[in-house]
Amino acid sequence: MKKILPLLVVATLGLAACSGPSPDDLRRSDPEGSTACIHYGGSLTAPGDIGQTNRQKAAEHGSAASTDSIRNAVSTDASGQPVITDDEAFAAACEQQGFDFKR
């Protein structure tokens, strides 16, 4: 019994480590808005449709952020889609969290 106990402990700890949230889950539930800021930065540098897609993703994540300054820079359009309505406020909120955008 004494020989198998350490193996059981290691196996239990290994399984417990696997039960955490996946990276996709963390990306979807990003209360601080870091994902929104990353997408926003991508929208500033990416060309054409890629930039527009990043901007839309930034708005989606920003609308769910717990950070008031990010969330308040986003509203919804007539179709109910989130849109960034105040670029300066959105960028400033992200910069307060440590992001640095080259414009």
XYZ file of N, CA and C in Angstrom:
309
model
N 0.823 -1.190 0.000
C 0.000 0.000 0.000
C 0.871 1.260 0.000
N 1.981 1.216 0.763
C 2.844 2.390 0.834
C 3.490 2.695 -0.512
N 3.682 1.682 -1.341
C 4.309 1.889 -2.643
C 3.327 2.466 -3.659
N 2.080 2.150 -3.539
C 1.095 2.614 -4.520
C 0.541 4.002 -4.176
N 0.604 4.386 -2.923
C 0.058 5.678 -2.508
C 0.687 6.860 -3.248
N 2.008 6.933 -3.392
C 2.581 8.057 -4.153
C 2.111 8.085 -5.607
N 1.935 6.907 -6.209
C 1.442 6.852 -7.585
C 0.016 7.381 -7.683
N -0.803 7.054 -6.710
C -2.178 7.555 -6.699
C -2.218 9.074 -6.528
N -1.352 9.584 -5.692
C -1.287 11.033 -5.483
C -0.879 11.734 -6.772
N 0.136 11.219 -7.443
C 0.604 11.812 -8.700
C -0.491 11.744 -9.756
N -1.168 10.609 -9.857
C -2.244 10.458 -10.840
C -3.389 11.422 -10.553
N -3.745 11.572 -9.293
C -4.815 12.490 -8.915
C -4.447 13.928 -9.245
N -3.231 14.323 -8.932
C -2.789 15.687 -9.242
C -2.745 15.922 -10.751
N -2.323 14.917 -11.491
C -2.283 15.033 -12.947
C -3.666 15.225 -13.531
N -4.629 14.476 -13.043
C -6.001 14.626 -13.525
C -6.596 15.964 -13.105
N -6.272 16.428 -11.940
C -6.784 17.720 -11.478
C -6.250 18.854 -12.346
N -5.023 18.740 -12.797
C -4.438 19.777 -13.655
C -5.125 19.821 -15.007
N -5.628 18.705 -15.472
C -6.295 18.647 -16.780
C -7.724 19.164 -16.730
N -8.274 19.353 -15.559
C -9.676 19.739 -15.459
C -9.890 21.247 -15.448
N -8.849 22.031 -15.634
C -8.982 23.486 -15.656
C -9.614 23.965 -16.945
N -9.913 25.247 -17.031
C -10.530 25.780 -18.243
C -9.569 25.727 -19.429
N -10.127 25.518 -20.596
C -9.312 25.469 -21.810
C -8.953 26.895 -22.234
N -7.950 27.057 -23.083
C -7.623 28.400 -23.580
C -8.805 29.072 -24.281
N -9.622 28.276 -24.990
C -10.803 28.851 -25.646
C -11.798 29.379 -24.622
N -11.983 28.642 -23.511
C -12.883 29.111 -22.456
C -12.375 30.410 -21.848
N -11.073 30.482 -21.615
C -10.497 31.705 -21.051
C -10.660 32.880 -22.012
N -10.502 32.612 -23.307
C -10.623 33.671 -24.300
C -12.057 34.199 -24.352
N -13.038 33.292 -24.213
C -14.440 33.717 -24.266
C -14.849 34.456 -22.998
N -14.291 34.083 -21.863
C -14.665 34.732 -20.605
C -13.481 35.546 -20.100
N -13.243 36.645 -20.737
C -12.099 37.509 -20.438
C -12.622 38.783 -19.781
N -12.894 38.744 -18.486
C -13.549 39.883 -17.846
C -12.747 41.179 -17.862
N -11.423 41.108 -17.890
C -10.627 42.337 -17.866
C -10.574 43.019 -19.227
N -10.924 42.307 -20.279
C -10.919 42.908 -21.602
C -9.602 42.812 -22.339
N -8.677 41.993 -21.870
C -7.382 41.877 -22.550
C -7.542 41.362 -23.973
N -8.439 40.404 -24.171
C -8.671 39.887 -25.518
C -9.210 40.986 -26.418
N -10.071 41.831 -25.886
C -10.594 42.959 -26.663
C -9.457 43.875 -27.091
N -8.531 44.124 -26.198
C -7.404 45.010 -26.508
C -6.469 44.386 -27.538
N -6.273 43.082 -27.452
C -5.422 42.402 -28.429
C -6.049 42.495 -29.817
N -7.352 42.230 -29.903
C -8.036 42.346 -31.196
C -8.028 43.786 -31.696
N -8.184 44.728 -30.783
C -8.171 46.140 -31.187
C -6.817 46.503 -31.793
N -5.745 46.073 -31.160
C -4.411 46.325 -31.702
C -4.245 45.702 -33.076
N -4.797 44.507 -33.255
C -4.751 43.859 -34.561
C -5.538 44.613 -35.609
N -6.613 45.254 -35.190
C -7.425 46.006 -36.156
C -6.699 47.251 -36.652
N -5.774 47.759 -35.852
C -5.035 48.962 -36.248
C -3.960 48.657 -37.280
N -3.474 47.422 -37.296
C -2.349 47.093 -38.174
C -2.704 46.153 -39.319
N -3.778 45.405 -39.186
C -4.129 44.421 -40.216
C -4.830 45.099 -41.392
N -4.574 44.615 -42.589
C -5.194 45.221 -43.768
C -6.640 44.765 -43.985
N -7.430 45.626 -44.573
C -8.765 45.319 -45.083
C -9.690 44.552 -44.174
N -10.206 43.435 -44.721
C -11.204 42.641 -44.009
C -10.668 42.049 -42.713
N -9.388 41.742 -42.683
C -8.802 41.180 -41.461
C -8.868 42.217 -40.342
N -8.535 43.452 -40.665
C -8.621 44.525 -39.682
C -10.047 44.748 -39.207
N -10.997 44.676 -40.143
C -12.409 44.865 -39.784
C -12.900 43.726 -38.893
N -12.463 42.504 -39.192
C -12.835 41.356 -38.356
C -12.261 41.512 -36.952
N -11.009 41.933 -36.849
C -10.403 42.158 -35.535
C -11.144 43.247 -34.772
N -11.566 44.289 -35.468
C -12.308 45.373 -34.816
C -13.645 44.861 -34.275
N -14.326 44.023 -35.052
C -15.597 43.461 -34.602
C -15.384 42.561 -33.386
N -14.330 41.750 -33.414
C -14.036 40.884 -32.267
C -13.678 41.717 -31.040
N -12.965 42.810 -31.245
C -12.639 43.702 -30.123
C -13.914 44.254 -29.508
N -14.867 44.633 -30.355
C -16.138 45.162 -29.854
C -16.911 44.092 -29.090
N -16.935 42.869 -29.617
C -17.651 41.782 -28.944
C -17.061 41.507 -27.565
N -15.744 41.383 -27.496
C -15.101 41.119 -26.206
C -15.200 42.339 -25.290
N -15.080 43.525 -25.857
C -15.160 44.741 -25.058
C -16.519 44.945 -24.421
N -17.575 44.544 -25.123
C -18.925 44.714 -24.575
C -19.159 43.826 -23.364
N -18.380 42.756 -23.229
C -18.527 41.839 -22.096
C -17.482 42.068 -21.011
N -16.598 43.025 -21.204
C -15.517 43.260 -20.241
C -16.058 43.847 -18.943
N -15.436 43.484 -17.847
C -15.826 44.066 -16.563
C -15.189 45.435 -16.367
N -14.215 45.762 -17.199
C -13.557 47.064 -17.127
C -14.501 48.111 -17.716
N -15.007 48.998 -16.862
C -15.996 49.988 -17.304
C -15.511 50.823 -18.474
N -14.264 51.255 -18.434
C -13.778 52.155 -19.477
C -13.736 51.470 -20.840
N -13.516 50.178 -20.883
C -13.566 49.453 -22.160
C -15.021 49.254 -22.565
N -15.824 48.757 -21.651
C -17.231 48.475 -21.951
C -17.987 49.725 -22.378
N -17.678 50.870 -21.773
C -18.390 52.103 -22.098
C -18.025 52.665 -23.466
N -16.926 52.206 -24.060
C -16.528 52.662 -25.394
C -17.195 51.838 -26.491
N -18.045 50.895 -26.087
C -18.731 50.009 -27.027
C -20.234 50.166 -26.839
N -20.954 50.212 -27.956
C -22.414 50.164 -27.893
C -22.888 49.206 -28.980
N -24.180 49.113 -29.183
C -24.706 48.213 -30.206
C -25.297 49.012 -31.352
N -25.194 48.438 -32.556
C -25.775 49.101 -33.720
C -27.236 48.672 -33.864
N -27.875 49.076 -34.951
C -29.294 48.794 -35.151
C -29.595 47.298 -35.211
N -28.626 46.504 -35.654
C -28.843 45.056 -35.737
C -28.510 44.332 -34.434
N -28.074 45.080 -33.426
C -27.753 44.491 -32.133
C -26.320 44.022 -31.995
N -25.490 44.294 -32.997
C -24.081 43.908 -32.951
C -23.273 44.948 -32.175
N -22.345 44.514 -31.327
C -21.497 45.478 -30.623
C -20.560 46.189 -31.601
N -20.383 47.483 -31.399
C -19.455 48.285 -32.205
C -18.694 49.228 -31.281
N -17.457 49.498 -31.633
C -16.664 50.467 -30.875
C -17.114 51.850 -31.318
N -17.607 52.635 -30.376
C -18.120 53.962 -30.715
C -17.153 55.069 -30.329
N -16.195 54.769 -29.480
C -15.236 55.786 -29.048
C -13.828 55.188 -29.092
N -13.163 55.368 -30.241
C -11.824 54.792 -30.426
C -10.818 55.307 -29.404
N -10.856 56.599 -29.149
C -9.884 57.183 -28.212
C -10.051 56.601 -26.808
N -11.299 56.481 -26.353
C -11.551 55.940 -25.020
C -11.174 54.461 -24.951
N -11.480 53.719 -26.018
C -11.144 52.295 -26.053
C -9.632 52.115 -25.985
N -8.911 52.855 -26.815
C -7.446 52.766 -26.832
C -6.857 53.192 -25.488
N -7.387 54.267 -24.914
C -6.877 54.747 -23.626
C -7.103 53.709 -22.525
N -8.268 53.050 -22.546
C -8.559 52.028 -21.540
C -7.597 50.851 -21.674
N -7.305 50.474 -22.903
C -6.360 49.374 -23.128
C -4.949 49.787 -22.721
N -4.593 51.019 -23.015
C -3.259 51.502 -22.647
C -3.096 51.567 -21.133
N -4.183 51.836 -20.409
C -4.130 51.824 -18.941
C -3.844 50.418 -18.417
N -4.171 49.411 -19.203
C -3.910 48.027 -18.804
C -2.542 47.548 -19.278
N -1.778 48.433 -19.898
C -0.421 48.070 -20.283
C -0.201 47.846 -21.763
N -1.229 48.020 -22.577
C -1.062 47.859 -24.020
C -0.496 49.145 -24.596
N 0.289 49.007 -25.659
C 0.906 50.166 -26.307
C 0.628 50.063 -27.801
N -0.223 50.945 -28.302
C -0.604 50.905 -29.708
C 0.198 51.917 -30.497
N 0.775 51.453 -31.590
C 1.482 52.346 -32.515
C 0.476 52.776 -33.572
N 0.190 54.060 -33.625
C -0.803 54.547 -34.605
C -0.151 55.344 -35.679
